[in-house]
Short mmCIF file of C-alpha atoms in Angstrom, two decimals:
data_model
loop_
_atom_site.label_atom_id
_atom_site.label_comp_id
_atom_site.label_asym_id
_atom_site.label_seq_id
_atom_site.Cartn_x
_atom_site.Cartn_y
_atom_site.Cartn_z
CA UNK J 683 -72.88 -1.94 -32.54
CA UNK J 684 -75.03 -3.15 -29.68
CA UNK J 685 -73.38 -2.66 -26.33
CA UNK J 686 -72.17 -5.56 -24.25
CA UNK J 687 -73.79 -5.45 -20.89
CA UNK J 688 -70.41 -6.63 -19.43
CA UNK J 689 -68.83 -3.56 -21.01
CA UNK J 690 -69.14 -0.85 -18.58
CA UNK J 691 -68.53 2.93 -18.82
CA UNK J 692 -65.88 2.96 -16.14
CA UNK J 693 -62.43 3.40 -17.52
CA UNK J 694 -59.92 0.40 -16.97
CA UNK J 695 -56.89 2.58 -18.34
CA UNK J 696 -56.69 6.11 -18.36
CA UNK J 697 -53.49 8.25 -20.09
CA UNK J 698 -53.10 11.89 -19.71
CA UNK J 699 -50.62 14.12 -21.53
CA UNK J 700 -48.34 10.94 -22.37
CA UNK J 701 -45.19 12.24 -24.10
CA UNK J 702 -42.05 10.35 -25.07
CA UNK J 703 -39.21 11.57 -27.26
CA UNK J 704 -36.37 9.67 -28.74
CA UNK J 705 -33.48 12.37 -29.13
CA UNK J 706 -35.06 14.90 -31.32
CA UNK J 707 -37.88 12.72 -32.56
CA UNK J 708 -41.19 13.31 -30.61
CA UNK J 709 -42.63 9.62 -30.65
CA UNK J 710 -45.74 10.51 -28.36
CA UNK J 711 -46.93 14.05 -28.20
CA UNK J 712 -49.40 14.43 -24.92
CA UNK J 713 -51.65 11.43 -25.77
CA UNK J 714 -54.83 11.34 -23.84
CA UNK J 715 -56.62 7.99 -23.87
CA UNK J 716 -59.28 6.37 -21.89
CA UNK J 717 -60.24 2.52 -22.40
CA UNK J 718 -63.31 1.23 -20.84
CA UNK J 719 -63.73 -2.32 -19.10
CA UNK J 720 -64.24 -4.90 -21.58
CA UNK J 721 -63.79 -2.63 -24.49
CA UNK J 722 -61.66 -3.62 -27.77
CA UNK J 723 -59.68 -0.84 -29.01
CA UNK J 724 -57.76 -0.98 -32.32
CA UNK J 725 -54.98 1.50 -33.15
CA UNK J 726 -54.14 1.98 -36.45
CA UNK J 727 -51.55 4.39 -38.30
CA UNK J 728 -48.57 4.60 -40.41
CA UNK J 729 -45.36 3.18 -39.13
CA UNK J 730 -43.65 5.48 -36.88
CA UNK J 731 -46.92 7.19 -35.76
CA UNK J 732 -46.09 6.16 -32.15
CA UNK J 733 -48.83 3.48 -31.76
CA UNK J 734 -46.25 0.75 -30.69
CA UNK J 735 -44.45 3.19 -28.42
CA UNK J 736 -47.85 3.98 -26.70
CA UNK J 737 -48.40 0.32 -26.20
CA UNK J 738 -44.98 -0.28 -24.68
CA UNK J 739 -45.35 2.93 -22.40
CA UNK J 740 -48.59 1.30 -21.16
CA UNK J 741 -46.69 -1.72 -20.07
CA UNK J 742 -43.54 0.10 -18.98
CA UNK J 743 -41.39 -1.68 -21.19
CA UNK J 744 -40.63 2.09 -22.53
CA UNK J 745 -40.44 4.85 -19.89
CA UNK J 746 -42.40 8.04 -20.79
CA UNK J 747 -40.98 11.27 -20.32
CA UNK J 748 -44.06 13.01 -18.99
CA UNK J 749 -47.69 12.68 -18.42
CA UNK J 750 -49.53 9.91 -16.36
CA UNK J 751 -51.19 6.55 -16.90
CA UNK J 752 -53.43 4.99 -14.60
CA UNK J 753 -54.70 1.33 -14.86
CA UNK J 754 -57.80 0.64 -12.37
CA UNK J 755 -57.08 4.03 -10.63
CA UNK J 756 -53.39 2.88 -9.80
CA UNK J 757 -50.87 5.01 -11.13
CA UNK J 758 -48.13 3.26 -12.93
CA UNK J 759 -44.30 3.67 -12.64
CA UNK J 760 -44.98 6.06 -9.53
CA UNK J 761 -46.16 6.15 -6.01
CA UNK J 762 -48.27 9.30 -5.44
CA UNK J 763 -48.29 11.20 -2.27
CA UNK J 764 -50.23 14.33 -2.69
CA UNK J 765 -48.51 16.45 -5.49
CA UNK J 766 -45.02 14.31 -5.33
CA UNK J 767 -44.59 11.17 -7.36
CA UNK J 768 -42.25 8.93 -6.05
CA UNK J 769 -40.43 6.40 -8.91
CA UNK J 770 -41.15 2.99 -8.20
CA UNK J 771 -38.56 0.28 -7.87
CA UNK J 772 -37.88 -2.55 -10.34
CA UNK J 773 -39.87 -4.98 -8.37
CA UNK J 774 -42.95 -2.87 -7.89
CA UNK J 775 -42.98 -2.02 -11.63
CA UNK J 776 -42.72 -5.80 -12.35
CA UNK J 777 -45.75 -6.39 -10.21
CA UNK J 778 -47.67 -3.50 -11.89
CA UNK J 779 -47.00 -5.22 -15.40
CA UNK J 780 -49.08 -8.23 -14.09
CA UNK J 781 -52.03 -6.01 -15.02
CA UNK J 782 -51.24 -6.21 -18.72
CA UNK J 783 -50.72 -9.14 -20.89
CA UNK J 784 -48.71 -8.29 -23.97
CA UNK J 785 -48.23 -10.01 -27.32
CA UNK J 786 -45.63 -9.12 -29.54
CA UNK J 787 -45.08 -8.41 -33.33
CA UNK J 788 -42.01 -11.18 -33.18
CA UNK J 789 -43.71 -13.43 -30.90
CA UNK J 790 -40.75 -13.49 -28.51
CA UNK J 791 -41.48 -17.12 -27.05
CA UNK J 792 -38.64 -18.24 -24.83
CA UNK J 793 -36.56 -20.51 -27.33
CA UNK J 794 -35.23 -22.63 -24.83
CA UNK J 795 -38.50 -23.76 -23.35
CA UNK J 796 -41.36 -25.95 -24.84
CA UNK J 797 -44.87 -24.30 -25.77
CA UNK J 798 -46.22 -25.80 -22.32
CA UNK J 799 -42.95 -24.48 -20.51
CA UNK J 800 -43.58 -21.12 -21.86
CA UNK J 801 -46.99 -20.78 -20.91
CA UNK J 802 -46.24 -22.15 -17.34
CA UNK J 803 -43.25 -19.99 -16.63
CA UNK J 804 -45.00 -16.90 -15.67
CA UNK J 805 -47.40 -18.63 -12.97
CA UNK J 806 -44.84 -20.99 -11.85
CA UNK J 807 -41.94 -18.46 -11.44
CA UNK J 808 -43.43 -15.06 -11.09
CA UNK J 809 -46.60 -15.96 -9.03
CA UNK J 810 -44.79 -19.17 -7.27
CA UNK J 811 -48.01 -21.11 -7.70
CA UNK J 812 -47.86 -24.88 -7.44
CA UNK J 813 -46.73 -26.43 -10.42
CA UNK J 814 -49.37 -29.28 -10.96
CA UNK J 815 -52.10 -26.57 -10.88
CA UNK J 816 -50.09 -24.42 -13.29
CA UNK J 817 -49.69 -27.16 -15.50
CA UNK J 818 -53.54 -28.02 -15.70
CA UNK J 819 -54.21 -24.32 -16.60
CA UNK J 820 -51.37 -24.15 -19.27
CA UNK J 821 -52.70 -27.57 -20.73
CA UNK J 822 -56.39 -25.90 -20.93
CA UNK J 823 -54.92 -22.66 -22.31
CA UNK J 824 -53.04 -24.36 -25.16
CA UNK J 825 -56.29 -26.26 -25.82
CA UNK J 826 -58.21 -22.73 -25.88
CA UNK J 827 -55.68 -21.66 -28.60
CA UNK J 828 -56.01 -24.94 -30.63
CA UNK J 829 -52.58 -26.27 -29.92
CA UNK J 830 -53.30 -29.22 -27.64
CA UNK J 831 -51.05 -31.37 -29.67
CA UNK J 832 -47.92 -29.04 -29.59
CA UNK J 833 -47.27 -29.35 -25.72
CA UNK J 834 -43.60 -30.58 -26.16
CA UNK J 835 -42.86 -28.54 -29.28
CA UNK J 836 -40.07 -25.96 -29.01
CA UNK J 837 -40.63 -22.42 -30.74
CA UNK J 838 -38.36 -23.20 -33.52
CA UNK J 839 -40.53 -26.10 -34.38
CA UNK J 840 -43.90 -24.18 -34.66
CA UNK J 841 -45.06 -22.04 -37.41
CA UNK J 842 -45.42 -18.35 -36.89
CA UNK J 843 -49.15 -18.59 -36.52
CA UNK J 844 -48.66 -21.36 -33.84
CA UNK J 845 -45.88 -19.32 -31.99
CA UNK J 846 -48.19 -16.34 -31.63
CA UNK J 847 -50.87 -18.57 -30.42
CA UNK J 848 -48.60 -20.04 -27.96
CA UNK J 849 -47.66 -16.46 -26.98
CA UNK J 850 -51.05 -15.29 -26.35
CA UNK J 851 -51.60 -18.28 -23.96
CA UNK J 852 -48.55 -17.40 -22.38
CA UNK J 853 -49.99 -13.91 -21.68
CA UNK J 854 -53.27 -15.21 -20.53
CA UNK J 855 -51.72 -17.42 -18.06
CA UNK J 856 -51.10 -14.52 -15.83
CA UNK J 857 -54.90 -13.68 -15.91
CA UNK J 858 -54.11 -10.17 -16.97
CA UNK J 859 -56.90 -7.53 -16.64
CA UNK J 860 -56.15 -6.06 -19.99
CA UNK J 861 -54.43 -7.48 -23.09
CA UNK J 862 -51.88 -5.44 -25.51
CA UNK J 863 -51.36 -6.84 -28.89
CA UNK J 864 -48.37 -5.05 -30.90
CA UNK J 865 -48.99 -5.69 -34.37
CA UNK J 866 -49.48 -9.67 -33.69
CA UNK J 867 -50.19 -10.54 -37.27
CA UNK J 868 -47.57 -8.20 -39.10
CA UNK J 869 -44.89 -11.01 -39.14
CA UNK J 870 -47.01 -13.76 -40.22
CA UNK J 871 -47.21 -15.32 -43.69
CA UNK J 872 -50.82 -14.45 -45.04
CA UNK J 873 -52.10 -17.84 -44.69
CA UNK J 874 -51.45 -17.87 -41.05
CA UNK J 875 -52.86 -14.58 -40.03
CA UNK J 876 -56.44 -16.05 -39.92
CA UNK J 877 -55.72 -18.62 -37.23
CA UNK J 878 -54.15 -15.79 -35.04
CA UNK J 879 -57.30 -13.29 -35.59
CA UNK J 880 -59.64 -16.23 -34.54
CA UNK J 881 -58.23 -16.60 -31.13
CA UNK J 882 -58.28 -12.83 -30.69
CA UNK J 883 -61.92 -12.63 -31.92
CA UNK J 884 -62.78 -15.37 -29.34
CA UNK J 885 -60.76 -13.40 -26.58
CA UNK J 886 -62.79 -10.23 -27.40
CA UNK J 887 -66.05 -12.23 -27.18
CA UNK J 888 -65.20 -13.33 -23.75
CA UNK J 889 -65.11 -9.73 -22.60
CA UNK J 890 -61.26 -9.00 -22.30
CA UNK J 891 -60.21 -5.48 -22.42
CA UNK J 892 -57.91 -5.37 -25.54
CA UNK J 893 -55.76 -2.70 -27.11
CA UNK J 894 -54.67 -3.85 -30.58
CA UNK J 895 -52.17 -2.16 -32.66
CA UNK J 896 -52.98 -3.54 -36.06
CA UNK J 897 -52.97 -3.26 -39.90
CA UNK J 898 -55.76 -5.74 -40.08
CA UNK J 899 -58.64 -3.18 -41.05
CA UNK J 900 -61.03 -5.87 -41.53
CA UNK J 901 -60.55 -7.44 -38.15
CA UNK J 902 -60.80 -3.77 -36.66
CA UNK J 903 -63.84 -3.15 -38.39
CA UNK J 904 -65.32 -6.54 -37.41
CA UNK J 905 -64.14 -6.79 -33.56
CA UNK J 906 -63.35 -3.19 -32.34
CA UNK J 907 -65.63 -1.11 -30.33
CA UNK J 908 -63.60 1.91 -31.22
CA UNK J 909 -60.74 2.77 -33.47
CA UNK J 910 -58.02 5.20 -33.13
CA UNK J 911 -56.11 6.69 -36.03
CA UNK J 912 -52.46 7.84 -34.91
CA UNK J 913 -50.04 9.92 -36.97
CA UNK J 914 -46.82 11.87 -35.73
CA UNK J 915 -47.40 10.91 -32.17
CA UNK J 916 -50.96 12.11 -31.86
CA UNK J 917 -54.48 10.67 -31.90
CA UNK J 918 -55.77 12.31 -35.06
CA UNK J 919 -59.09 10.62 -35.02
CA UNK J 920 -61.27 8.49 -32.83
CA UNK J 921 -64.54 6.77 -33.12
CA UNK J 922 -66.58 3.84 -34.18
CA UNK J 923 -65.07 1.43 -36.52
CA UNK J 924 -67.68 2.18 -39.38
CA UNK J 925 -67.03 5.97 -38.85
CA UNK J 926 -63.18 5.93 -38.87
CA UNK J 927 -62.42 3.35 -41.40
CA UNK J 928 -65.69 3.98 -43.55
CA UNK J 929 -66.21 7.84 -43.42
CA UNK J 930 -63.03 9.35 -41.67
CA UNK J 931 -63.37 12.95 -40.99
CA UNK J 932 -59.71 13.77 -41.15
CA UNK J 933 -57.78 14.07 -44.65
CA UNK J 934 -54.82 12.12 -43.02
CA UNK J 935 -57.11 9.11 -42.15
CA UNK J 936 -58.72 8.95 -45.46
CA UNK J 937 -54.94 8.97 -47.08
CA UNK J 938 -53.90 6.19 -44.87
CA UNK J 939 -56.99 4.00 -45.28
CA UNK J 940 -56.70 4.40 -49.04
CA UNK J 941 -52.99 3.39 -48.96
CA UNK J 942 -53.74 0.14 -46.92
CA UNK J 943 -56.51 -1.00 -48.96
CA UNK J 944 -54.75 -0.17 -52.38
CA UNK W 182 -36.77 -32.45 -72.20
CA UNK W 183 -36.40 -32.53 -76.07
CA UNK W 184 -32.96 -31.73 -77.37
CA UNK W 185 -32.35 -28.67 -79.75
CA UNK W 186 -32.76 -30.84 -83.02
CA UNK W 187 -35.28 -33.24 -81.59
CA UNK W 188 -39.11 -32.75 -82.19
CA UNK W 189 -41.29 -31.42 -79.30
CA UNK W 190 -43.79 -33.76 -79.94
CA UNK W 191 -42.38 -37.38 -80.03
CA UNK W 192 -40.02 -38.38 -77.32
CA UNK W 193 -36.54 -39.15 -78.61
CA UNK W 194 -35.64 -42.86 -78.26
CA UNK W 195 -33.19 -43.18 -75.18
CA UNK W 196 -31.82 -46.22 -73.92
CA UNK W 197 -32.96 -47.48 -70.39
CA UNK W 198 -30.49 -46.03 -67.76
CA UNK W 199 -30.61 -49.03 -65.70
CA UNK W 200 -28.46 -50.76 -68.50
CA UNK W 201 -25.37 -48.48 -67.81
CA UNK W 202 -22.46 -49.17 -65.67
CA UNK W 203 -20.87 -46.60 -63.73
CA UNK W 204 -17.01 -46.36 -63.23
CA UNK W 205 -16.22 -44.16 -60.21
CA UNK W 206 -13.76 -41.35 -60.87
CA UNK W 207 -10.50 -41.99 -59.27
CA UNK W 208 -9.20 -39.63 -56.66
CA UNK W 209 -5.61 -39.59 -57.33
CA UNK W 210 -4.87 -36.73 -55.12
CA UNK W 211 -6.24 -38.41 -52.15
CA UNK W 212 -4.27 -41.41 -52.39
CA UNK W 213 -1.01 -39.41 -52.93
CA UNK W 214 -2.04 -37.26 -49.62
CA UNK W 215 -2.63 -40.45 -47.83
CA UNK W 216 0.26 -42.20 -48.84
CA UNK W 217 2.53 -39.03 -47.79
CA UNK W 218 0.98 -38.74 -44.48
CA UNK W 219 1.22 -42.58 -43.55
CA UNK W 220 5.05 -42.22 -44.58
CA UNK W 221 5.50 -39.35 -42.25
CA UNK W 222 3.54 -41.01 -39.40
CA UNK W 223 5.67 -44.25 -39.78
CA UNK W 224 8.62 -42.11 -39.88
CA UNK W 225 7.86 -40.45 -36.59
CA UNK W 226 6.94 -43.50 -34.90
CA UNK W 227 10.15 -45.21 -35.98
CA UNK W 228 12.20 -42.18 -34.70
CA UNK W 229 10.66 -42.29 -31.32
CA UNK W 230 11.01 -46.17 -31.03
CA UNK W 231 14.76 -45.85 -31.90
CA UNK W 232 15.32 -42.76 -29.92
CA UNK W 233 17.04 -42.24 -26.64
CA UNK W 234 13.80 -42.99 -24.74
CA UNK W 235 13.32 -45.54 -22.12
CA UNK W 236 9.81 -46.49 -22.55
CA UNK W 237 9.94 -48.90 -19.38
CA UNK W 238 10.73 -45.74 -17.26
CA UNK W 239 7.67 -43.91 -18.92
CA UNK W 240 5.53 -46.74 -17.88
CA UNK W 241 7.22 -47.22 -14.42
CA UNK W 242 6.63 -43.39 -13.52
CA UNK W 243 3.21 -43.11 -15.32
CA UNK W 244 1.42 -44.20 -12.04
CA UNK W 245 4.27 -42.98 -9.57
CA UNK W 246 2.56 -41.66 -6.24
CA UNK W 247 4.15 -38.24 -6.68
CA UNK W 248 2.92 -38.02 -10.38
CA UNK W 249 -0.74 -38.92 -9.34
CA UNK W 250 -0.52 -36.59 -6.34
CA UNK W 251 0.65 -33.82 -8.87
CA UNK W 252 -2.16 -34.85 -11.29
CA UNK W 253 -4.91 -34.75 -8.59
CA UNK W 254 -3.44 -31.08 -7.68
CA UNK W 255 -3.53 -30.02 -11.40
CA UNK W 256 -7.25 -31.26 -11.80
CA UNK W 257 -8.26 -29.62 -8.45
CA UNK W 258 -6.49 -26.38 -9.38
CA UNK W 259 -8.09 -26.35 -12.87
CA UNK W 260 -11.57 -26.92 -11.50
CA UNK W 261 -11.21 -24.24 -8.87
CA UNK W 262 -9.60 -21.72 -10.88
CA UNK W 263 -12.25 -22.04 -13.55
CA UNK W 264 -15.21 -21.80 -11.04
CA UNK W 265 -13.63 -18.52 -9.62
CA UNK W 266 -12.98 -17.38 -13.29
CA UNK W 267 -16.49 -18.01 -14.19
CA UNK W 268 -18.02 -16.69 -11.29
CA UNK W 269 -15.91 -13.53 -11.61
CA UNK W 270 -16.70 -13.41 -15.37
CA UNK W 271 -20.54 -13.58 -15.01
CA UNK W 272 -20.21 -10.98 -12.10
CA UNK W 273 -17.96 -8.42 -14.30
CA UNK W 274 -20.11 -8.94 -17.36
CA UNK W 275 -23.01 -8.00 -15.80
CA UNK W 276 -21.10 -5.04 -14.34
CA UNK W 277 -19.68 -3.96 -17.67
CA UNK W 278 -23.30 -3.68 -18.97
CA UNK W 279 -24.75 -1.90 -16.11
CA UNK W 280 -26.15 1.58 -16.49
CA UNK W 281 -24.32 2.53 -13.51
CA UNK W 282 -20.92 4.40 -14.89
CA UNK W 283 -19.00 3.38 -11.71
CA UNK W 284 -19.81 -0.32 -12.08
CA UNK W 285 -19.10 -0.22 -15.88
CA UNK W 286 -15.75 1.62 -15.51
CA UNK W 287 -14.37 -0.41 -12.79
CA UNK W 288 -15.37 -3.72 -14.61
CA UNK W 289 -13.59 -2.31 -17.67
CA UNK W 290 -10.58 -1.66 -15.74
CA UNK W 291 -10.35 -4.92 -14.23
CA UNK W 292 -10.67 -6.65 -17.86
CA UNK W 293 -7.93 -3.97 -19.23
CA UNK W 294 -5.56 -4.85 -16.35
CA UNK W 295 -5.71 -8.49 -16.03
CA UNK W 296 -5.68 -9.00 -19.95
CA UNK W 297 -2.93 -6.52 -20.24
CA UNK W 298 -0.40 -8.29 -18.25
CA UNK W 299 1.08 -11.91 -18.67
CA UNK W 300 -0.30 -14.64 -16.34
CA UNK W 301 3.19 -15.78 -15.40
CA UNK W 302 3.84 -12.16 -14.03
CA UNK W 303 0.47 -12.09 -12.28
CA UNK W 304 1.24 -15.32 -10.63
CA UNK W 305 4.72 -14.03 -9.37
CA UNK W 306 3.04 -10.93 -8.08
CA UNK W 307 0.45 -12.92 -5.92
CA UNK W 308 3.20 -15.13 -4.71
CA UNK W 309 5.29 -12.32 -3.57
CA UNK W 310 2.41 -10.22 -2.19
CA UNK W 311 4.13 -10.36 1.12
CA UNK W 312 6.76 -8.10 0.07
CA UNK W 313 4.17 -5.39 -0.41
CA UNK W 314 1.71 -6.24 2.29
CA UNK W 315 3.35 -8.08 5.19
CA UNK W 316 -0.10 -8.44 6.85
CA UNK W 317 -3.57 -8.90 5.48
CA UNK W 318 -6.70 -7.99 7.32
CA UNK W 319 -9.08 -5.26 8.38
CA UNK W 320 -6.92 -2.97 10.59
CA UNK W 321 -8.17 -3.11 14.21
CA UNK W 322 -10.33 -6.20 13.62
CA UNK W 323 -8.10 -9.01 12.36
CA UNK W 324 -4.71 -9.61 10.62
CA UNK W 325 -2.96 -12.39 9.14
CA UNK W 326 0.67 -12.69 8.03
CA UNK W 327 0.55 -12.83 4.29
CA UNK W 328 2.90 -15.55 4.02
CA UNK W 329 0.71 -17.79 6.05
CA UNK W 330 -2.38 -16.84 3.56
CA UNK W 331 -0.83 -16.71 0.42
CA UNK W 332 0.46 -20.27 -0.11
CA UNK W 333 1.48 -21.57 -3.42
CA UNK W 334 -2.09 -22.98 -3.75
CA UNK W 335 -3.68 -19.70 -2.91
CA UNK W 336 -1.33 -17.57 -5.18
CA UNK W 337 -2.10 -20.01 -8.13
CA UNK W 338 -5.69 -20.01 -7.46
CA UNK W 339 -5.94 -16.27 -7.25
CA UNK W 340 -3.63 -15.68 -10.26
CA UNK W 341 -5.30 -18.12 -12.71
CA UNK W 342 -8.91 -17.50 -11.50
CA UNK W 343 -8.80 -13.67 -11.59
CA UNK W 344 -6.89 -13.69 -14.84
CA UNK W 345 -9.65 -16.31 -16.38
CA UNK W 346 -12.39 -13.91 -15.07
CA UNK W 347 -11.31 -11.25 -17.27
CA UNK W 348 -11.47 -13.39 -20.29
CA UNK W 349 -14.82 -15.09 -19.35
CA UNK W 350 -16.42 -11.70 -18.79
CA UNK W 351 -16.09 -10.96 -22.26
CA UNK W 352 -17.38 -14.25 -23.39
CA UNK W 353 -20.32 -13.96 -21.04
CA UNK W 354 -20.88 -10.58 -22.26
CA UNK W 355 -21.03 -11.70 -25.96
CA UNK W 356 -23.41 -14.51 -24.71
CA UNK W 357 -25.66 -12.24 -23.20
CA UNK W 358 -25.74 -9.67 -26.06
CA UNK W 359 -26.49 -12.66 -28.54
CA UNK W 360 -29.91 -13.06 -26.84
CA UNK W 361 -32.63 -11.11 -28.62
CA UNK W 362 -33.85 -8.07 -26.55
CA UNK W 363 -37.58 -9.41 -27.12
CA UNK W 364 -36.73 -12.08 -24.89
CA UNK W 365 -36.21 -9.69 -22.02
CA UNK W 366 -39.23 -7.77 -22.99
CA UNK W 367 -41.49 -10.79 -22.94
CA UNK W 368 -40.12 -11.74 -19.59
CA UNK W 369 -40.76 -8.32 -18.22
CA UNK W 370 -44.28 -8.38 -19.84
CA UNK W 371 -45.19 -11.49 -17.67
CA UNK W 372 -43.88 -9.67 -14.53
CA UNK W 373 -40.31 -11.00 -14.13
CA UNK W 374 -38.00 -8.85 -12.12
CA UNK W 375 -34.35 -8.25 -13.82
CA UNK W 376 -32.44 -10.71 -11.61
CA UNK W 377 -34.98 -13.50 -12.43
CA UNK W 378 -34.98 -12.67 -16.27
CA UNK W 379 -31.15 -12.95 -16.10
CA UNK W 380 -31.28 -16.26 -14.46
CA UNK W 381 -34.20 -18.05 -16.04
CA UNK W 382 -34.38 -16.50 -19.66
CA UNK W 383 -31.22 -14.77 -20.85
CA UNK W 384 -28.25 -16.70 -19.30
CA UNK W 385 -29.58 -20.25 -20.30
CA UNK W 386 -30.10 -18.92 -23.87
CA UNK W 387 -26.52 -17.17 -23.80
CA UNK W 388 -25.01 -20.52 -22.56
CA UNK W 389 -25.20 -21.85 -26.27
CA UNK W 390 -22.91 -19.08 -27.20
CA UNK W 391 -20.95 -19.13 -23.89
CA UNK W 392 -20.15 -22.80 -23.50
CA UNK W 393 -17.91 -23.56 -26.59
CA UNK W 394 -15.41 -20.71 -25.87
CA UNK W 395 -15.65 -21.59 -22.03
CA UNK W 396 -14.93 -25.36 -22.80
CA UNK W 397 -11.92 -24.07 -24.90
CA UNK W 398 -10.84 -21.87 -21.82
CA UNK W 399 -11.25 -24.83 -19.43
CA UNK W 400 -8.91 -26.93 -21.72
CA UNK W 401 -6.32 -24.14 -21.77
CA UNK W 402 -6.77 -23.69 -18.01
CA UNK W 403 -5.57 -27.36 -17.38
CA UNK W 404 -2.58 -26.52 -19.25
CA UNK W 405 -1.91 -23.15 -17.75
CA UNK W 406 -1.70 -24.81 -14.13
CA UNK W 407 1.70 -25.87 -15.35
CA UNK W 408 2.65 -22.15 -15.13
CA UNK W 409 2.40 -22.61 -11.14
CA UNK W 410 5.42 -24.74 -11.34
CA UNK W 411 7.51 -21.66 -11.06
CA UNK W 412 5.66 -20.66 -7.83
CA UNK W 413 6.34 -24.08 -6.15
CA UNK W 414 2.78 -25.44 -6.62
CA UNK W 415 3.02 -29.23 -6.55
CA UNK W 416 1.03 -29.59 -9.91
CA UNK W 417 1.95 -32.57 -12.21
CA UNK W 418 4.87 -30.70 -14.26
CA UNK W 419 6.61 -29.49 -11.13
CA UNK W 420 6.52 -33.09 -9.56
CA UNK W 421 7.81 -34.58 -12.92
CA UNK W 422 10.60 -31.97 -12.77
CA UNK W 423 11.34 -32.70 -9.14
CA UNK W 424 11.84 -36.45 -10.20
CA UNK W 425 13.89 -35.79 -13.28
CA UNK W 426 16.17 -33.40 -11.21
CA UNK W 427 17.07 -36.61 -9.16
CA UNK W 428 17.08 -39.50 -11.59
CA UNK W 429 18.08 -37.50 -14.91
CA UNK W 430 15.12 -39.07 -16.99
CA UNK W 431 14.25 -35.85 -18.44
CA UNK W 432 12.31 -36.74 -21.62
CA UNK W 433 10.68 -39.85 -19.94
CA UNK W 434 9.06 -37.64 -17.25
CA UNK W 435 7.86 -34.98 -19.73
CA UNK W 436 6.25 -37.80 -21.67
CA UNK W 437 4.64 -39.07 -18.56
CA UNK W 438 3.15 -35.37 -17.85
CA UNK W 439 2.01 -35.09 -21.59
CA UNK W 440 0.10 -38.47 -21.36
CA UNK W 441 -1.74 -37.13 -18.17
CA UNK W 442 -2.45 -33.70 -19.75
CA UNK W 443 -3.84 -35.14 -22.94
CA UNK W 444 -6.01 -37.74 -20.72
CA UNK W 445 -7.56 -35.03 -18.72
CA UNK W 446 -8.19 -32.77 -22.01
CA UNK W 447 -9.82 -35.76 -23.67
CA UNK W 448 -12.13 -36.21 -20.88
CA UNK W 449 -12.98 -32.66 -20.89
CA UNK W 450 -13.59 -32.50 -24.61
CA UNK W 451 -16.10 -35.36 -24.15
CA UNK W 452 -17.85 -33.50 -21.25
CA UNK W 453 -18.07 -30.46 -23.33
CA UNK W 454 -19.84 -32.09 -26.25
CA UNK W 455 -22.74 -33.30 -23.88
CA UNK W 456 -22.82 -29.98 -22.30
CA UNK W 457 -23.15 -28.36 -25.71
CA UNK W 458 -25.97 -30.79 -26.50
CA UNK W 459 -27.86 -29.94 -23.53
CA UNK W 460 -27.98 -26.29 -24.00
CA UNK W 461 -28.83 -26.27 -27.56
CA UNK W 462 -32.44 -27.30 -26.71
CA UNK W 463 -35.08 -25.74 -28.71
CA UNK W 464 -32.38 -24.84 -31.52
CA UNK W 465 -33.27 -26.00 -35.08
CA UNK W 466 -29.49 -25.63 -35.97
CA UNK W 467 -27.40 -27.87 -33.45
CA UNK W 468 -24.31 -26.55 -35.10
CA UNK W 469 -23.38 -29.25 -37.63
CA UNK W 470 -23.22 -28.53 -41.34
CA UNK W 471 -25.72 -30.41 -43.34
#
């Protein structure tokens, strides 16, 4: 894979020893991760392997028990003073979340708002930017995801694929530094997967840093710069898509890929 | 489709369906039920027409100043008590759902106490507060005589509103729980802080679940204000009673009050219908069977 000049070797996101337990279950076991600026990283693995939990920790929707995460050198969740970490308040955490856009498996569009209102909500309510300007941007974003004719549609009137594209536009409206995708096509009917992947492919081509949890191995092979295989809360294998998906070193990776492709 | 005996190849000859005449079936049961109900209704109307009721007195007192004054008081009290009830209801619903155990248990305790005692008893307690606390205020700063502060209006407002809050808290909590957790997560992911998520995302969607029961409770509240007649609040029932103690036209004045209650409740029902439509925006199912 040729290296895109926009993709630098400077990490945009760094995670060290991130650990999360739910009762007796260890969802994340001391995960280390570096994601470069402009990199597209796909995370694959069986369900329960901790890949969604990792994504949710990166955006602080889930609290991690120990370890640390930095986005652009800023530690998330805490304010560091020497060796002491002060837990941040809700408002500061909300501000830090602006760095990441997130797309959910079940879309989670605001059901009481139209497609356009969904996209405008963040910039207008959170960033308090002028409505007219926000509106123009939202219209442009909906056009970018191919939904110019659906401004006034409520989520219930849209197909799954259309809802997910609105959700991507809603996340992009906040101008995030990186985008997190949590199994964005898993809840879709097979014939609707393609339209969402197309939007994600365009986004990757535009140089956005992306972390994508997915079962779409074809998409991972085509678009990812790097693929990570996770199992039991650990990163088992990491490398170029052709290597991890084509000639995996670990038996567990081989088994998983065989199971997905069968 | 061919019949069992018919051949699969040729289409058996059948007459053109448009040549048939169709006789609808007779719904004898429906006719019988209708007749019985009409008979019962006419009996009731006849009984009231012939009964010892002077309809002229009803008409005369329907717009009597004391009755209209009582009506206004009833409406003001219902709105004020409901406003207090909804405010407390939202507050205590959020408290019950708080991770802070002190907030959680104090809200639980409030709901437990006010749902556990009869409303009329609560009204009497508020009204007689002066027996317990002769003065109200902050010691050393200011103090009022309780009898001056706890007028019949205040006692009724506090009694009805605080009691209502305990019920509304449970309705609001159910409404908040009905909104998918994913909505909150999506709102967090675009950087919304907790209070904004509650106001912009969760409560507007919870409204769809909250409004029907709260509308119901508002209608209840209009009628519950009549309990305040026992603590001398001049609502419509008390004023009707005052009049019939003087002129002896008991049934006529009770009918006058009933007419006004039904009128107010009817207006509220229409309002509720429009409110429900407003808050079911974006819902494929607007609550009617199809």
